[in-house]
Structure formats: C-alpha cells, structure tokens
PDB file of C-alpha atoms in Angstrom:
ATOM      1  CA  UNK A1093      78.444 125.944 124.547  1.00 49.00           C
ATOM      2  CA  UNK A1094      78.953 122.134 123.041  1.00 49.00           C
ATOM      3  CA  UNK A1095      81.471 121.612 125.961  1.00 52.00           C
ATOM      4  CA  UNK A1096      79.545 122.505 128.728  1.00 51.00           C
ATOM      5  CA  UNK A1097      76.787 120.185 127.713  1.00 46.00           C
ATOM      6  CA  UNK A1098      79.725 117.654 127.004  1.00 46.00           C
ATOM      7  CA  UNK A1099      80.829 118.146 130.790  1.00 48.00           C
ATOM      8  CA  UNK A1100      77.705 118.149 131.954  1.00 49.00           C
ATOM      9  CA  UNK A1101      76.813 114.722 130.336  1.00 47.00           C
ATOM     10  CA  UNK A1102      79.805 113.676 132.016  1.00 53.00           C
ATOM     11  CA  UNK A1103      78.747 114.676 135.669  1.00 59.00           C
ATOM     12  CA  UNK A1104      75.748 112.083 134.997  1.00 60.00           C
ATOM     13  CA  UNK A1105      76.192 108.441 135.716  1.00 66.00           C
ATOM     14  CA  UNK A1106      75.861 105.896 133.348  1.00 67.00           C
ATOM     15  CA  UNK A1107      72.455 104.549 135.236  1.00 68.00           C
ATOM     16  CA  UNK A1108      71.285 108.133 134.678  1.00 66.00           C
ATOM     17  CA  UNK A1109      71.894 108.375 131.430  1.00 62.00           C
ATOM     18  CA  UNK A1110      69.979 105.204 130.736  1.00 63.00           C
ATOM     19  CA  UNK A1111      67.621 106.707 132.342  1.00 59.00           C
ATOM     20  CA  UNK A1112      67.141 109.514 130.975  1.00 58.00           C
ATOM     21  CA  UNK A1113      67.513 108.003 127.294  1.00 58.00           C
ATOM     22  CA  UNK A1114      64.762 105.001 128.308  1.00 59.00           C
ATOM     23  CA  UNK A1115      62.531 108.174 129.551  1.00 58.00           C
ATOM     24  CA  UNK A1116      63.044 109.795 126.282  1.00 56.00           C
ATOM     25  CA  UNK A1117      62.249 106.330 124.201  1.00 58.00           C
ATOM     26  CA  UNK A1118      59.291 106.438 126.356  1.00 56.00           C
ATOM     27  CA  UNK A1119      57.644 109.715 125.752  1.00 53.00           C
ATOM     28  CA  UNK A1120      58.437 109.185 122.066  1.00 52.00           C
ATOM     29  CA  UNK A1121      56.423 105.786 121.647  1.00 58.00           C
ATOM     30  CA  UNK A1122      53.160 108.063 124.124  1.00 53.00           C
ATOM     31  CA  UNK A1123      53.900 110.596 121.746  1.00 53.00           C
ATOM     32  CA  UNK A1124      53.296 108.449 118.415  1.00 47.00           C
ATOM     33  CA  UNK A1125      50.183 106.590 120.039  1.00 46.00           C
ATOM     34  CA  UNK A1126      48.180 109.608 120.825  1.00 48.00           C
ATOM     35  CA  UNK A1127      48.706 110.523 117.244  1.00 47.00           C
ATOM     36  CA  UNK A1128      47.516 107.467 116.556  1.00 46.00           C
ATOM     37  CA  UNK A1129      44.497 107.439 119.030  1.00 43.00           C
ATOM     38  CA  UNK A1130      43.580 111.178 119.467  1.00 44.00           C
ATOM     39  CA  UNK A1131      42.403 111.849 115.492  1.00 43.00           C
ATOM     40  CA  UNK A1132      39.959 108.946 116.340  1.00 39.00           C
ATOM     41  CA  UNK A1133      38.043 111.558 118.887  1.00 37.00           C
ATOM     42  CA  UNK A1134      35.589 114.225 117.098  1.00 37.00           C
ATOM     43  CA  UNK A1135      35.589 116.181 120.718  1.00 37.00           C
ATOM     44  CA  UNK A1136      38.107 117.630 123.097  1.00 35.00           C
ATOM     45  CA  UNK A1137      36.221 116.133 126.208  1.00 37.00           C
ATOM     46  CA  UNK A1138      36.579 111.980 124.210  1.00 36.00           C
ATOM     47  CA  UNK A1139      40.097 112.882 124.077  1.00 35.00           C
ATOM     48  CA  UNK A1140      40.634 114.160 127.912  1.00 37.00           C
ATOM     49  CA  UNK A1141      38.870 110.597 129.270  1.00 42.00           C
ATOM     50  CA  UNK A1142      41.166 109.120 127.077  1.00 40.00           C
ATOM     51  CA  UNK A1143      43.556 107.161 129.779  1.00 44.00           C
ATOM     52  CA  UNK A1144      47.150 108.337 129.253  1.00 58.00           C
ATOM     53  CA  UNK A1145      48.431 104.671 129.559  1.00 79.00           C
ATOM     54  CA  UNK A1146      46.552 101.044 129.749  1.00 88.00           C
ATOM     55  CA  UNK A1147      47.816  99.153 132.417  1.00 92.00           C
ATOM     56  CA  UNK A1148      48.585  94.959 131.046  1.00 93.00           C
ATOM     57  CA  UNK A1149      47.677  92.498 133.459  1.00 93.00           C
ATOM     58  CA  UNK A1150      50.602  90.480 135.061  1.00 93.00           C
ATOM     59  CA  UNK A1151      50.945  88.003 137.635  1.00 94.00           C
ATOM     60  CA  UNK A1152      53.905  87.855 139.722  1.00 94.00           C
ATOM     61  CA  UNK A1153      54.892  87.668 143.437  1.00 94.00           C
ATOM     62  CA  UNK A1154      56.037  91.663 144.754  1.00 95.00           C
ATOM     63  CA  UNK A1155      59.465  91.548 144.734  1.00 95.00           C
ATOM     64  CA  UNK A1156      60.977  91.268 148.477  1.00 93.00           C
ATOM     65  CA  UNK A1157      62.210  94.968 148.456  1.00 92.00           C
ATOM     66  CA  UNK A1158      63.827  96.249 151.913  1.00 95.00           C
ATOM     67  CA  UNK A1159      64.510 100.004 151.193  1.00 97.00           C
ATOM     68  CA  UNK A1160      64.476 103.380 153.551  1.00 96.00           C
ATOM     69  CA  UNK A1161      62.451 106.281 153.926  1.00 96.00           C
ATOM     70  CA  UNK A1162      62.626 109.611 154.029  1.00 95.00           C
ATOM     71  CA  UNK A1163      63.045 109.588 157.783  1.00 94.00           C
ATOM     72  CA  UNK A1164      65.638 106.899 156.877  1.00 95.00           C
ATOM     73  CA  UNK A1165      63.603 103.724 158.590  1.00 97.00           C
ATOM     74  CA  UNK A1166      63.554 100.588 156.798  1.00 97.00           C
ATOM     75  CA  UNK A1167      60.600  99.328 155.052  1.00 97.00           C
ATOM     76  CA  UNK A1168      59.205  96.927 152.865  1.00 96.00           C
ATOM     77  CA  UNK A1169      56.146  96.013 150.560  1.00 95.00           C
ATOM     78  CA  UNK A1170      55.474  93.180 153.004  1.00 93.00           C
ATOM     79  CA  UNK A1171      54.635  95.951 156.002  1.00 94.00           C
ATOM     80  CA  UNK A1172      51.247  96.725 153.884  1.00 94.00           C
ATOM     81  CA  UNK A1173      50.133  93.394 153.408  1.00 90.00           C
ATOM     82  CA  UNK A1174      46.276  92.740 153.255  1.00 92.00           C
ATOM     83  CA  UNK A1175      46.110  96.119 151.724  1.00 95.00           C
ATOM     84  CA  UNK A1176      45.895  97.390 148.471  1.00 96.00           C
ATOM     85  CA  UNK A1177      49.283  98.669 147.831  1.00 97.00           C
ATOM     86  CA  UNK A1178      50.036 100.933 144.173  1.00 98.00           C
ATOM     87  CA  UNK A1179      53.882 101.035 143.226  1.00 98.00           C
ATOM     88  CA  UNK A1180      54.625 104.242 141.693  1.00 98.00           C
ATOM     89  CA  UNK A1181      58.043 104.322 140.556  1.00 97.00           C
ATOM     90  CA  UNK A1182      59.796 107.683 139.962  1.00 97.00           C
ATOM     91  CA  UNK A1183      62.472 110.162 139.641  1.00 97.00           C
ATOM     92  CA  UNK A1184      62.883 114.279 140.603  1.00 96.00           C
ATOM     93  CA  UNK A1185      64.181 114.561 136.995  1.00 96.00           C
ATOM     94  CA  UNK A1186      61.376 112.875 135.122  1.00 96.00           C
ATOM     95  CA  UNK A1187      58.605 115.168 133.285  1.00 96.00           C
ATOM     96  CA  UNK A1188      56.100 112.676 133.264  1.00 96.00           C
ATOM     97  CA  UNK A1189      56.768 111.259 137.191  1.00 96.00           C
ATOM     98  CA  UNK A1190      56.281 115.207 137.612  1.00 96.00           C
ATOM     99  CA  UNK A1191      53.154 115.487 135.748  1.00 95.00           C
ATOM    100  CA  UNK A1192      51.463 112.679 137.294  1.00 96.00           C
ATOM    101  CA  UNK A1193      51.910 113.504 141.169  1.00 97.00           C
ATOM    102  CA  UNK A1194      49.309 115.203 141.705  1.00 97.00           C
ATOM    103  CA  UNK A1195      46.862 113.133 140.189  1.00 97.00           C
ATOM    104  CA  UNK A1196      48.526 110.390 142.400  1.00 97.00           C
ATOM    105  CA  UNK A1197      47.961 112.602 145.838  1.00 98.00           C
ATOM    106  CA  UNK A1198      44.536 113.554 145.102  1.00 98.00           C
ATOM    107  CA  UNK A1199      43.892 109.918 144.642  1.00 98.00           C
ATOM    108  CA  UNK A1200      45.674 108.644 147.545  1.00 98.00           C
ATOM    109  CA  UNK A1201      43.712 111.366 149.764  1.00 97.00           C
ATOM    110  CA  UNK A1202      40.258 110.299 148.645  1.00 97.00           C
ATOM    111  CA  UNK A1203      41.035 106.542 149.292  1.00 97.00           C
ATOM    112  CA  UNK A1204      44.143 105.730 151.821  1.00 94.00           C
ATOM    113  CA  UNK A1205      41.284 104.807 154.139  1.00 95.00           C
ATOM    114  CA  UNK A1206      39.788 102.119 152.173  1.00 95.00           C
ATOM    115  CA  UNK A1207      42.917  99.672 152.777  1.00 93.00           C
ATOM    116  CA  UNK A1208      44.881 101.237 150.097  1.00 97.00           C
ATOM    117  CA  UNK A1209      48.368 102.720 150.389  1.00 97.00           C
ATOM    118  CA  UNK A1210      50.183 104.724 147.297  1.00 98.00           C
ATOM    119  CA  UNK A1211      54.118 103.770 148.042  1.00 98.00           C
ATOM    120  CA  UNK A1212      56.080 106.058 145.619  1.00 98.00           C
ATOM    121  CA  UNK A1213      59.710 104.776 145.420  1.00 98.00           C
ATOM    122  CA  UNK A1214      62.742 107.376 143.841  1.00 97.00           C
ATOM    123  CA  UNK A1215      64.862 105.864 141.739  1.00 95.00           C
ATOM    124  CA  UNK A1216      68.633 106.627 142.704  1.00 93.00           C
ATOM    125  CA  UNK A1217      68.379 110.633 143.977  1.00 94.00           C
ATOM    126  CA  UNK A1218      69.631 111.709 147.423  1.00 94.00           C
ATOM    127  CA  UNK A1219      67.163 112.667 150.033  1.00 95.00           C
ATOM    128  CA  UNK A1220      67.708 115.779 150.066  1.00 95.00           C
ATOM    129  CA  UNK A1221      66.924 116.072 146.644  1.00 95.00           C
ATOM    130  CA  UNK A1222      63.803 113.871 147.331  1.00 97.00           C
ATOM    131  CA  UNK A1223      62.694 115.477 150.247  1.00 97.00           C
ATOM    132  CA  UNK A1224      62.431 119.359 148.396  1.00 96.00           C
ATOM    133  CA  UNK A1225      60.605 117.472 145.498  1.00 97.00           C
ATOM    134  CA  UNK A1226      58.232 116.228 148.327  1.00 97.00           C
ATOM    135  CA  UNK A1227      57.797 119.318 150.120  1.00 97.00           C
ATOM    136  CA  UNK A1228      57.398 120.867 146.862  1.00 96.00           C
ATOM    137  CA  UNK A1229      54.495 118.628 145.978  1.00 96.00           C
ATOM    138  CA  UNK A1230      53.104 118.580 149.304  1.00 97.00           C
ATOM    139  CA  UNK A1231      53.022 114.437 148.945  1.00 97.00           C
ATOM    140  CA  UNK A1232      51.561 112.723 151.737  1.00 97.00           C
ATOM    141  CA  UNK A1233      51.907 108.876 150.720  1.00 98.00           C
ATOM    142  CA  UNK A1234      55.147 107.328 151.943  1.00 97.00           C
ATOM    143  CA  UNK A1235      57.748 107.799 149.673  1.00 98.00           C
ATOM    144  CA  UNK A1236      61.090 105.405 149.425  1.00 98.00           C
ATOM    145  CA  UNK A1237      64.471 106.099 148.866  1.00 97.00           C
ATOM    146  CA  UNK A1238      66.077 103.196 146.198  1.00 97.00           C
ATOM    147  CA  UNK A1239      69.766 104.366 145.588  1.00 95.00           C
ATOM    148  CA  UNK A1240      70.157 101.232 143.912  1.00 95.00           C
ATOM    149  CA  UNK A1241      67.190 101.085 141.487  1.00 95.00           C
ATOM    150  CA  UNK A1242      66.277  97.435 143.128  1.00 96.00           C
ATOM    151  CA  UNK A1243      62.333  98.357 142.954  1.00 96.00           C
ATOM    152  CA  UNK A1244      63.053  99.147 138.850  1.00 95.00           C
ATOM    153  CA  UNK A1245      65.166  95.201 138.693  1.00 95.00           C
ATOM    154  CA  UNK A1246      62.310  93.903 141.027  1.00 95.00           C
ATOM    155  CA  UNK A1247      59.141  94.824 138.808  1.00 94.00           C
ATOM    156  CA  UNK A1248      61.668  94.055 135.397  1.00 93.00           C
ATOM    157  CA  UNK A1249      60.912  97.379 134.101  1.00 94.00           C
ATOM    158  CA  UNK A1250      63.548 100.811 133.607  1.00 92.00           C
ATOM    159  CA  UNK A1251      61.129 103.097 132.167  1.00 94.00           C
ATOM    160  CA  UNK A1252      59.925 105.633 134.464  1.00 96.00           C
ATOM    161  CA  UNK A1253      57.208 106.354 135.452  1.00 96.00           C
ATOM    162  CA  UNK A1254      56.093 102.680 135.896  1.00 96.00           C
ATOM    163  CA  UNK A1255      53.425 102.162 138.814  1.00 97.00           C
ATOM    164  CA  UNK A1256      52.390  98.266 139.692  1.00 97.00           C
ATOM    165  CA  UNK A1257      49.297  97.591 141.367  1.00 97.00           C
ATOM    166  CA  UNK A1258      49.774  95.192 144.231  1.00 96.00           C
ATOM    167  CA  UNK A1259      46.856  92.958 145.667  1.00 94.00           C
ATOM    168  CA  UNK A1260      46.140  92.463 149.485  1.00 93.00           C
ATOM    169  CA  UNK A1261      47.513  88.673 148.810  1.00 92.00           C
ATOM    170  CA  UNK A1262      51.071  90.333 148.008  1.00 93.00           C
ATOM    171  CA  UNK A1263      50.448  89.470 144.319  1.00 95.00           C
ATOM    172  CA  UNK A1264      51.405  92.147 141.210  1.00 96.00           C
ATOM    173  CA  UNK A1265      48.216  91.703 139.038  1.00 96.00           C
ATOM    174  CA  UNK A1266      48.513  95.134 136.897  1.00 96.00           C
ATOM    175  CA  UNK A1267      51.378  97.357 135.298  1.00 96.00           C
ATOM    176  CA  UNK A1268      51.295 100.652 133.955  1.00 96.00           C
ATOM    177  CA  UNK A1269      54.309 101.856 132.118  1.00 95.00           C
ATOM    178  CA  UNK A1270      53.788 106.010 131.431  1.00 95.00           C
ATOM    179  CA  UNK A1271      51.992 108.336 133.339  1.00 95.00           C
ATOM    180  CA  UNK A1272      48.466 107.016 135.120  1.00 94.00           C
ATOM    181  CA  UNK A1273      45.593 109.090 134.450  1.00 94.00           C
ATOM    182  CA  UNK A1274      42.500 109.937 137.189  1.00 95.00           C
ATOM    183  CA  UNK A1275      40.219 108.008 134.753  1.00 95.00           C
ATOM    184  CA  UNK A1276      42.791 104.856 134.602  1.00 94.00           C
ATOM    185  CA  UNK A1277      43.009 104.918 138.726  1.00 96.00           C
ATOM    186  CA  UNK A1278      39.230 104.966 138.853  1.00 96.00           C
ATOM    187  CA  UNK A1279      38.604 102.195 136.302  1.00 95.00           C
ATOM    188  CA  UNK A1280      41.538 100.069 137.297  1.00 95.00           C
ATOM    189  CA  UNK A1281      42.442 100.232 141.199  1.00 96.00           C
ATOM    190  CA  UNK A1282      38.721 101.645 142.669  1.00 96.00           C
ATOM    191  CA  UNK A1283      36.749  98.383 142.209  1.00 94.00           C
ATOM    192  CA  UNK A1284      40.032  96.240 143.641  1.00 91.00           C
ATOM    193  CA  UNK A1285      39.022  98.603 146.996  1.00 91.00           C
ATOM    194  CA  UNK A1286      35.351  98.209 146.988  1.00 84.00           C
ATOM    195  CA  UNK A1287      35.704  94.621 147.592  1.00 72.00           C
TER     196      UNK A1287
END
C-alpha cells in the first residue's frame, strides 16, 4: 500500500505538489479561523452569512496575461477592458475551487449583463481534463487554460482558490484568497456594477 502512494507521489510534478501542499496549508489556516469565528454566532443562520473569506484591498496594475481557451484562441485580461472583470483562479483537483463553482456560475448568470465578466483561469491541467470539469459543472463564463501558472506569478499568490477583482480601469483593487461566498460577491463586487 505505502508504495503505491510513494509512486503515485512520484507521477505528480513538483509544481503540483506545491500545490497541493499550499492548498492543504490553506484549508488548515480556514479551518482554525472558523473555530475561531463560528463559537462567536448563537444561531446557525449568523454563521451561514458568515463570508467564507474577506477579500484585502490591493492596488496593482492586472498583470499582462496572454493565455488560451478552451477552444484554444488567445486571450487576455485587456480584451474585457471597461468591464468589471473577477479573476477566479483554480484547479480540477482543488476541493475548495470545486466547492465554490457554483456559487461563481449562479453569480455570473444573474450579472454578466451588467458589464461584468467572471474569467476562471486553470492552473496547469490539460484541456481535456478542463473541459470534463466544465461540462461537468455546466460553467458558462470563459474559462483559461494557464499550463504555466503565469496568472498565479501575475497576481503574486499560489494558493488556490484565489479570485482578484479587476476594475473597468484595468486596476486589481480586491483579493480573495479561499473560497468566495454568495454573501462576499454581493457585498464586495455588486455595488462596483451598479455604478
């Protein structure tokens, strides 16, 4: 049994496995702050509007990024600008990037036409891979393929998921590292679109 994990470990490449072990570092540190927030609510519905992560503000330039899609055309951040563009990125393997889709294509449907685009970029699976987790979603927002992991070096963060809201001037202004709750979309990226 110990050597087929051993070999399997093996069949996984290093950027992978940092992967996987910065996902894992993640979920731990979510894990020991909602012990450390949840006690503080008397009733399961406080808990539940609880967002699952608080995005920090940040102000940087989105990174040049010139990646493909599914349908293997190139594209960049820059072919949204003057919209309201949120970065989601993500991996097939991830729990939490799992978790969180459907939040993200419920919220993408009841606002891609208010200038808004969801761009969810996969970090480093092939697209065939990418295209059965799509189907299997039934994700409508564009999703980009980044063999490389150049969105992950270009928003300075390896932790998936990590989503990064980008303003219709091309500027990052918000980052969420974890999951992104209904309630944090709502309170964070709805009043950018009703502008």
């Amino acid at each position: 049994m110990t050597g087929q994990k051993t070999s399997r470990l093996r069949s996984k490449s290093p950027t992978q496995i940092l992967a996987m072990v910065l996902v894992g570092g993640g979920l731990l540190i979510f894990g020991v702050v909602a012990l450390l927030v949840l006690p503080e609510s008397n009733k399961p519905e406080a808990a539940a509007k609880v967002p699952a992560v608080v995005p920090q503000a940040v102000r940087f330039q989105a990174p040049a990024l010139k990646l493909n899609d599914l349908g293997g055309k190139e594209v960049s951040l820059s072919d949204y600008l003057g919209k309201v563009i949120l970065v989601n990125n993500w991996a097939t393997w991830c729990p939490p990037c799992q978790a969180e889709m459907p939040t993200l294509e419920a919220y993408y449907q009841d606002h891609r036409s208010q200038d808004f685009v969801l761009v969810g970029i996969e970090a480093g699976e092939p697209a065939n891979e990418v295209t059965g987790f799509v189907e299997k979603y039934a994700l409508s927002f564009p999703i980009w393929l980044d063999p490389g992991n150049e969105a992950l070096k270009g928003f300075y963060n390896s932790a998936l998921p990590n989503s990064y809201l980008v303003g219709k001037d091309g500027n990052v202004v918000l980052g969420w590292t974890g999951p992104i709750s209904r309630d944090s979309l709502e309170r964070f990226v709805t009043p950018l679109l009703e502008n």
